[in-house]
Short mmCIF file of C-alpha atoms in Angstrom, two decimals:
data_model
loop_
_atom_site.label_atom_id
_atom_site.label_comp_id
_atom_site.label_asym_id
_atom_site.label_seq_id
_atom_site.Cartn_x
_atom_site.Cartn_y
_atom_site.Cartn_z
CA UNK A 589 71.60 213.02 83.93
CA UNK A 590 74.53 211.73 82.23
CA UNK A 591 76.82 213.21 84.46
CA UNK A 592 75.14 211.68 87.11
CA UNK A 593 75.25 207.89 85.58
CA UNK A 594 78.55 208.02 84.85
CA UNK A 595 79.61 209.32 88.37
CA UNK A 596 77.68 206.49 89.50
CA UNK A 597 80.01 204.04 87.48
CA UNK A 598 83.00 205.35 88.64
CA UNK A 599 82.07 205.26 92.62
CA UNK A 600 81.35 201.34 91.38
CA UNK A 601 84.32 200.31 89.66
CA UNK A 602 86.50 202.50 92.71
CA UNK A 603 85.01 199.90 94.90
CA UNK A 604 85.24 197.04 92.83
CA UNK A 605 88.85 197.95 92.82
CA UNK A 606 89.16 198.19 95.57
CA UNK A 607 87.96 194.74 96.33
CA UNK A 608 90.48 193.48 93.63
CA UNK A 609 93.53 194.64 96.10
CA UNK A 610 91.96 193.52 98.77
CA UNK A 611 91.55 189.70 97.54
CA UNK A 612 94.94 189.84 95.76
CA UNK A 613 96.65 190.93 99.30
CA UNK A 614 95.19 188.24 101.20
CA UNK A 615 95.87 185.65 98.65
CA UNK A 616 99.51 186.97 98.70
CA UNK A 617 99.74 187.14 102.65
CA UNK A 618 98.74 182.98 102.35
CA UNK A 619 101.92 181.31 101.90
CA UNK A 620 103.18 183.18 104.97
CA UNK A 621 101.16 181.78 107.61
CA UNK A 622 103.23 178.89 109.17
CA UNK A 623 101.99 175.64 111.07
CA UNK A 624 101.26 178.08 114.45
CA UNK A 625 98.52 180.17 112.26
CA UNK A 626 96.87 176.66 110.82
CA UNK A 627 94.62 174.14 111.99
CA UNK A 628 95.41 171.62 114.59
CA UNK A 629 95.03 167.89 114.23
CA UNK A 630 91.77 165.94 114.08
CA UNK A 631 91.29 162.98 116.26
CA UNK A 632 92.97 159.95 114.20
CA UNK A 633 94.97 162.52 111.79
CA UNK A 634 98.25 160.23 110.48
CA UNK A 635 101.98 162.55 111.40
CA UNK A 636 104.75 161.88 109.82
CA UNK A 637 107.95 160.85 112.08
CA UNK A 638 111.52 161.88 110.10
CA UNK A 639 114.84 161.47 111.77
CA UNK A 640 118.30 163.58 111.27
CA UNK A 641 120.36 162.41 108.81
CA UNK A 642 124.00 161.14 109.86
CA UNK A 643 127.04 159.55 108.26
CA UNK A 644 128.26 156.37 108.95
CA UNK A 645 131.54 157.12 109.90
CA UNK A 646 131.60 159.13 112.73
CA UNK A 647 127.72 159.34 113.20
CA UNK A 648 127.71 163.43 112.66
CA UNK A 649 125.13 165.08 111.46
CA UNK A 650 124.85 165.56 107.85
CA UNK A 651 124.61 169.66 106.77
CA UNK A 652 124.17 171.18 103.36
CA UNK A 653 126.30 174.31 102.24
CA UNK A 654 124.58 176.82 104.60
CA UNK A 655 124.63 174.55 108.04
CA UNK A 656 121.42 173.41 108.01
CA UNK A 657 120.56 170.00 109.28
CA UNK A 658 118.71 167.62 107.00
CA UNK A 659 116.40 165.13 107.95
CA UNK A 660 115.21 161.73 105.90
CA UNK A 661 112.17 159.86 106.95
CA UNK A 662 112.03 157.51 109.21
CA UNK A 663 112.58 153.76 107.46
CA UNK A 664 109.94 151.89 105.30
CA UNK A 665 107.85 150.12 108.08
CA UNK A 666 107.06 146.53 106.58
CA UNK A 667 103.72 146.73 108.02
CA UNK A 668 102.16 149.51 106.03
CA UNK A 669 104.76 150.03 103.05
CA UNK A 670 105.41 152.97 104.37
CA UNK A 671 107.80 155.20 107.10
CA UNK A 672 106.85 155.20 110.92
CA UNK A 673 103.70 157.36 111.50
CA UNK A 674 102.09 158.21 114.56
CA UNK A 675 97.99 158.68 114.56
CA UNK A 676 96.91 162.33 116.62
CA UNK A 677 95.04 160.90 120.38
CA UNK A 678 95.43 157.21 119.38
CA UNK A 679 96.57 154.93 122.47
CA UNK A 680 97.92 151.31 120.28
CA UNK A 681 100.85 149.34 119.77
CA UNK A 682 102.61 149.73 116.71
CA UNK A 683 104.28 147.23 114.99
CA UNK A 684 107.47 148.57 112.62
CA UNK A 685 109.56 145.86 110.99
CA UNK A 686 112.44 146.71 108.92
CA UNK A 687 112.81 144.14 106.37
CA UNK A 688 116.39 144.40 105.96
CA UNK A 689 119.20 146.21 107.99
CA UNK A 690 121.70 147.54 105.65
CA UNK A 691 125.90 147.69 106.34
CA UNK A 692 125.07 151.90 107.29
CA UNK A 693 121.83 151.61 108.92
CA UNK A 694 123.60 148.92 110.82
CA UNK A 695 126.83 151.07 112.00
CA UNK A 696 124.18 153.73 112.71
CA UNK A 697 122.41 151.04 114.94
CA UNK A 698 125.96 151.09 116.95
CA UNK A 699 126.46 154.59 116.89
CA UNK A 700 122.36 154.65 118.56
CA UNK A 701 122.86 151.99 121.44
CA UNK A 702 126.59 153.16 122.48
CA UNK A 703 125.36 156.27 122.91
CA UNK A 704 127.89 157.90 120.45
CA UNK A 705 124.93 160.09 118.58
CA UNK A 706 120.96 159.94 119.73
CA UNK A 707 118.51 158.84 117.41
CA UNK A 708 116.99 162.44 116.70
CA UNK A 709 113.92 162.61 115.45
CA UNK A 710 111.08 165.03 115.08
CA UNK A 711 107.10 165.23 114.53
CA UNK A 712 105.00 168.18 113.37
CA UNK A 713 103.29 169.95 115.91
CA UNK A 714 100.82 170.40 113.63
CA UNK A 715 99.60 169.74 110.17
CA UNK A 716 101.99 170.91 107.85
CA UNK A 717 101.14 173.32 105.09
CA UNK A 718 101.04 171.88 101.49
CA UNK A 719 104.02 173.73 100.22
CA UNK A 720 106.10 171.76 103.00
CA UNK A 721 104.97 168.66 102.32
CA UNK A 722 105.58 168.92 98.55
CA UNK A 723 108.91 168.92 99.49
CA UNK A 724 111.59 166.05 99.44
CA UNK A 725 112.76 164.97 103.13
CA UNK A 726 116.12 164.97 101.97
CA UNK A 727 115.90 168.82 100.71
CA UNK A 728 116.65 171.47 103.65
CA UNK A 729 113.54 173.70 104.31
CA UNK A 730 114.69 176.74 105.35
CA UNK A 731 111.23 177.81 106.62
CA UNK A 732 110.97 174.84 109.20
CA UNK A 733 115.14 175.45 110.81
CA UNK A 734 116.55 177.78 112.25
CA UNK A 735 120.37 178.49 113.20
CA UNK A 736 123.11 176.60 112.05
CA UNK A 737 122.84 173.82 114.35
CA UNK A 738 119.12 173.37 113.03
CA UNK A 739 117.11 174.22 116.37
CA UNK A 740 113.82 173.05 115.92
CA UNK A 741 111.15 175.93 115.16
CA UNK A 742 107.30 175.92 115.90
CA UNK A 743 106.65 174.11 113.01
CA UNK A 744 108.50 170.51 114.79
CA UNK A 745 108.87 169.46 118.09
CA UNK A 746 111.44 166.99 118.71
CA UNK A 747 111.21 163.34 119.15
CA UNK A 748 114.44 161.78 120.49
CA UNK A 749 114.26 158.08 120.90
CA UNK A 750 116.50 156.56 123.40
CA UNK A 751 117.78 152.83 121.94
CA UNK A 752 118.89 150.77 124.50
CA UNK A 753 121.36 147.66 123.72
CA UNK A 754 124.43 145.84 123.78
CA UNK A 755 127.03 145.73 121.20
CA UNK A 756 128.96 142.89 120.19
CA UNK A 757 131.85 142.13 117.70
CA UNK A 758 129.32 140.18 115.46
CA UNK A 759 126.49 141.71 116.23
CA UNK A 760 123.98 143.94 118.19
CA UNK A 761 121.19 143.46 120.84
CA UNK A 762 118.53 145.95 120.02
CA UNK A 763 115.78 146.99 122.65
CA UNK A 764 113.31 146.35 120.58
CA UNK A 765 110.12 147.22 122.38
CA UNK A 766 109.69 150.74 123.33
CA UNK A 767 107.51 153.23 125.17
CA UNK A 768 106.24 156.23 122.70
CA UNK A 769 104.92 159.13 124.92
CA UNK A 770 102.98 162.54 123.51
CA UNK A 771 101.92 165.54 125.08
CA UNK A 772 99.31 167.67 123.37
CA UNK A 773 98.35 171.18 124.22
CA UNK A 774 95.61 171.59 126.11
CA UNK A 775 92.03 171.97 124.39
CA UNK A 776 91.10 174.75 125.84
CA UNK A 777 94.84 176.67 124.84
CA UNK A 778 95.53 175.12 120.91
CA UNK A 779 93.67 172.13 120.26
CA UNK A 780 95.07 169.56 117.66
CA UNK A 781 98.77 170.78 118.64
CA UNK A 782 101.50 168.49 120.08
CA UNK A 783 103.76 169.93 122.54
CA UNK A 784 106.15 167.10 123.29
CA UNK A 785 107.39 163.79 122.92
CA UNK A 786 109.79 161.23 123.00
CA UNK A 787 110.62 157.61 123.03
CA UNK A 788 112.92 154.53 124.91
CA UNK A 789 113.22 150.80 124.88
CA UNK A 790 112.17 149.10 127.74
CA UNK A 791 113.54 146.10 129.68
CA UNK A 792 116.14 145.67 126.78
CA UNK A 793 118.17 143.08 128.69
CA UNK A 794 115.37 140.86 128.96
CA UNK A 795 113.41 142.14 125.67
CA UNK A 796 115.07 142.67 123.04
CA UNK A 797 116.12 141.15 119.02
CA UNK A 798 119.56 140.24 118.05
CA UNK A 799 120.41 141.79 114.85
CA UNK A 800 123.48 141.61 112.00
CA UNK A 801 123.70 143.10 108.99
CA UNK A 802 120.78 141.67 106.35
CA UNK A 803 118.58 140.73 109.44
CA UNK A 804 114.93 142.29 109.87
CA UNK A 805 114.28 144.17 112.94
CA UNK A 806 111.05 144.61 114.67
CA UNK A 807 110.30 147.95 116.55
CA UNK A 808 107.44 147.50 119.04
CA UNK A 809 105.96 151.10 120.02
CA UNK A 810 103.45 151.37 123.01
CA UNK A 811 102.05 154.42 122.27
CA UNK A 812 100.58 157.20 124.60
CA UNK A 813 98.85 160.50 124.31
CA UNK A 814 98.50 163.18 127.20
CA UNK A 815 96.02 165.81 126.65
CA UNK A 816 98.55 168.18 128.56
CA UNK A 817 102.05 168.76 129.72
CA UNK A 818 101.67 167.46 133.33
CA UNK A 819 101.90 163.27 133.58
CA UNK A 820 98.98 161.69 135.89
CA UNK A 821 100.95 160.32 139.41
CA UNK A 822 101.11 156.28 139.35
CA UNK A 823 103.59 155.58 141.44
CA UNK A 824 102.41 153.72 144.74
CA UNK A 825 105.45 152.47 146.22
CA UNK A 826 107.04 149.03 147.07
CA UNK A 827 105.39 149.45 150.60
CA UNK A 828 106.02 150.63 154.37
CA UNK A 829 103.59 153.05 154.27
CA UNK A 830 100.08 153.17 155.22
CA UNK A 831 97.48 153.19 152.50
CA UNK A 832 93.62 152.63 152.75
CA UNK A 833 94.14 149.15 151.54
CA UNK A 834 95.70 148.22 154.32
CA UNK A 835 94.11 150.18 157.19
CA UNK A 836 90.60 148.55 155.37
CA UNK A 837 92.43 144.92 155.54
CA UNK A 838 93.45 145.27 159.66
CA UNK A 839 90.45 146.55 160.34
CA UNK A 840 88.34 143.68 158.85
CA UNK A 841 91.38 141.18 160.04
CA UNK A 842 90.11 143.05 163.83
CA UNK A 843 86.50 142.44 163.45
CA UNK A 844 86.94 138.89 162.34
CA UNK A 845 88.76 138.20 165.20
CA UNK A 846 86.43 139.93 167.89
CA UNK A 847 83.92 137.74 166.37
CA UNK A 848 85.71 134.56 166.55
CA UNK A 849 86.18 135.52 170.26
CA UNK A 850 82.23 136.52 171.18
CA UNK A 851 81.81 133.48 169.83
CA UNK A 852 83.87 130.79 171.71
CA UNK A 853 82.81 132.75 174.55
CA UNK A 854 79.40 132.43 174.50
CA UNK A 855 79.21 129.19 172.87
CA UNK A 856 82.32 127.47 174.73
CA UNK A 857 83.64 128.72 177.65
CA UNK A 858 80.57 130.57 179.10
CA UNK A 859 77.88 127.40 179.24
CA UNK A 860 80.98 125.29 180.87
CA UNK A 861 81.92 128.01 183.12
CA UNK A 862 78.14 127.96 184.15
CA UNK A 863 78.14 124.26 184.55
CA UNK A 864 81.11 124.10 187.01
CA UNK A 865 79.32 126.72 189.19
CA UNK A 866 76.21 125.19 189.47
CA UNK A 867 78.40 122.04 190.31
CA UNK A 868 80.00 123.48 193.02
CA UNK A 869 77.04 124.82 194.55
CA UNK A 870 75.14 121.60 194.74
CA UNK A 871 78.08 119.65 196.42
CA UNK A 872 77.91 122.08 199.33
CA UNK A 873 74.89 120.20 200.56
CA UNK A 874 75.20 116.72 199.53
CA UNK A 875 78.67 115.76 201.71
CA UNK A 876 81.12 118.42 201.38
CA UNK A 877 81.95 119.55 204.97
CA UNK A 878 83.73 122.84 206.46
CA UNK A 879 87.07 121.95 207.76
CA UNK A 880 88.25 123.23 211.11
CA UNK A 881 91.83 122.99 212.01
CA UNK A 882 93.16 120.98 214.85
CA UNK A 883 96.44 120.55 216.98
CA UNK A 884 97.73 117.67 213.93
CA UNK A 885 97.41 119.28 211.21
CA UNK A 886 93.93 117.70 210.55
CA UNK A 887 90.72 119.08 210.26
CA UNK A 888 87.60 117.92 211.66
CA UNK A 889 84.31 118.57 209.81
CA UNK A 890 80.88 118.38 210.29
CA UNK A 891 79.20 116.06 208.24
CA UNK A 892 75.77 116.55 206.28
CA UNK A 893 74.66 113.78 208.92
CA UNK A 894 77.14 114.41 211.81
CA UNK A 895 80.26 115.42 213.64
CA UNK A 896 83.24 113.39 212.69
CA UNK A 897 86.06 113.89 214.83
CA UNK A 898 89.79 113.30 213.00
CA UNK A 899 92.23 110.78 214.69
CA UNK A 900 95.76 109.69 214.58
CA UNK A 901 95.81 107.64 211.81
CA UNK A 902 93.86 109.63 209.73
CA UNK A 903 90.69 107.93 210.33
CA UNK A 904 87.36 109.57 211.20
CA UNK A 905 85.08 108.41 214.03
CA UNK A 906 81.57 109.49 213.23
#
């Protein structure tokens, strides 16, 4: 009996060993799982927008020892105390002023709008994991780059914002209102996951802020989310073809007018055609006679109450 009890005990603590590893695998296997394995975003969820870092003097990207890019958050928005954020499937305008543009920030602003170096920024496809975001901006994460020229892995996906301006000795003409444009990943594929995106100024030589250095600037973002990778058609033309507007409009411009016709018709012209026959036909027996042509030129005609015969002069003898 005892032999029995205590191989019972040992068939229980092999499994609860068992269970032990198991747990103690899984738990180790946890850290490994990068954005791709996680959860996507919930409607409203805020992501974080950080941009590479670049010097001032030749606007090159800035590396650490072992080539990998580094990338600082986007500057302090005035509106929320905090950088530029984007909210997952929320259409808005968003309102980032910088309270004060610095003597680099302000070269950089040069470097942006002459095209020297592109504003390059990136978003995370999808919440980040906590050991990621414990992390300073400014360190280099050598789980989220790859390669030495920092090619964005699954964990990012790239947000370049295209700054449109004019430069001048004193100072700059910023674009300052721009269009902000998403793509998520289908639903029905990876929902919560952004695929693409990327920003420009609009109508920046009509639109835009004049900035020097110790100025505020005021970034307008128009903001857009696409629940794929394929943009809905809008374009319609500036005309010279034939849409269903028009063909609607020249047909009701053609019924109008048929009715306007019918119309005058019937309530014009056909009662004083009428009228002039009936005229004509009662004249026929009151006076008019039937000309018959003689050797003068002149007719004679019989009267409704005799012959009249034509004369010389031009006078009739009844």
């Amino acid at each position: 009996m005892s032999r029995t009890i205590y191989s019972l005990w040992l068939a229980v603590l092999a499994v609860y060993s068992f269970w032990i590893s198991l747990a103690h695998a899984v738990s180790g296997q946890e850290p490994l799982k990068g954005a791709t394995e996680g959860r996507g975003y919930n409607l409203g969820e805020p992501i974080p927008v950080s941009c590479l870092n670049r010097t001032v003097e030749t606007g090159e990207h800035i590396t650490d020892a072992s080539g990998q890019l580094q990338y600082v958050p986007f500057p302090t928005c005035n509106e929320t105390g905090r950088p530029l954020e984007l909210f997952f499937g929320v259409e808005q305008s968003l309102n980032c002023t910088l309270d004060f543009i610095s003597d680099p920030f302000f070269h950089l602003l040069e470097f942006y709008i002459h095209n020297d170096a592109p504003l390059s920024c990136r978003i995370p496809s999808k919440p980040l994991p906590p050991s990621v975001l414990e992390k300073d901006f400014r360190e280099v994460d050598e789980t989220t780059q790859e390669g030495a020229l920092g090619s964005q892995s699954s964990l990012y996906t790239p947000l370049v914002v295209a700054l449109s301006g004019t430069l001048q000795l004193s100072h700059l003409h910023v674009g300052n209102d721009l269009n902000l444009l998403v793509h998520a990943k289908p639903k029905s594929e990876d929902p919560g996951t952004i695929d693409a995106a990327t920003a420009y100024s609009i109508a920046s030589h009509t639109r835009n802020a004049r900035v020097t250095i110790g100025d505020s600037l005021s970034l307008h973002f128009s903001v857009r989310w696409y629940p794929s990778t394929t943009l809905p058609p809008g374009w319609s033309g500036y005309g010279g073809h034939l849409y269903k507007s028009t063909f609607l409009y020249c047909l009701l411009s053609a019924g109008a007018s048929a009715a306007i016709c019918v119309a005058y018709f019937r309530g014009v012209e056909l009662p004083r055609r009428l009228k002039r026959y009936a005229g004509d036909r009662m004249g026929v027996g009151r006076g008019g006679g039937y000309g018959l042509p003689v050797a003068n030129g002149r007719g004679n005609g019989y009267g409704g109450y005799g012959y009249g015969i034509g004369t010389g002069n031009g006078k009739r003898i009844d």
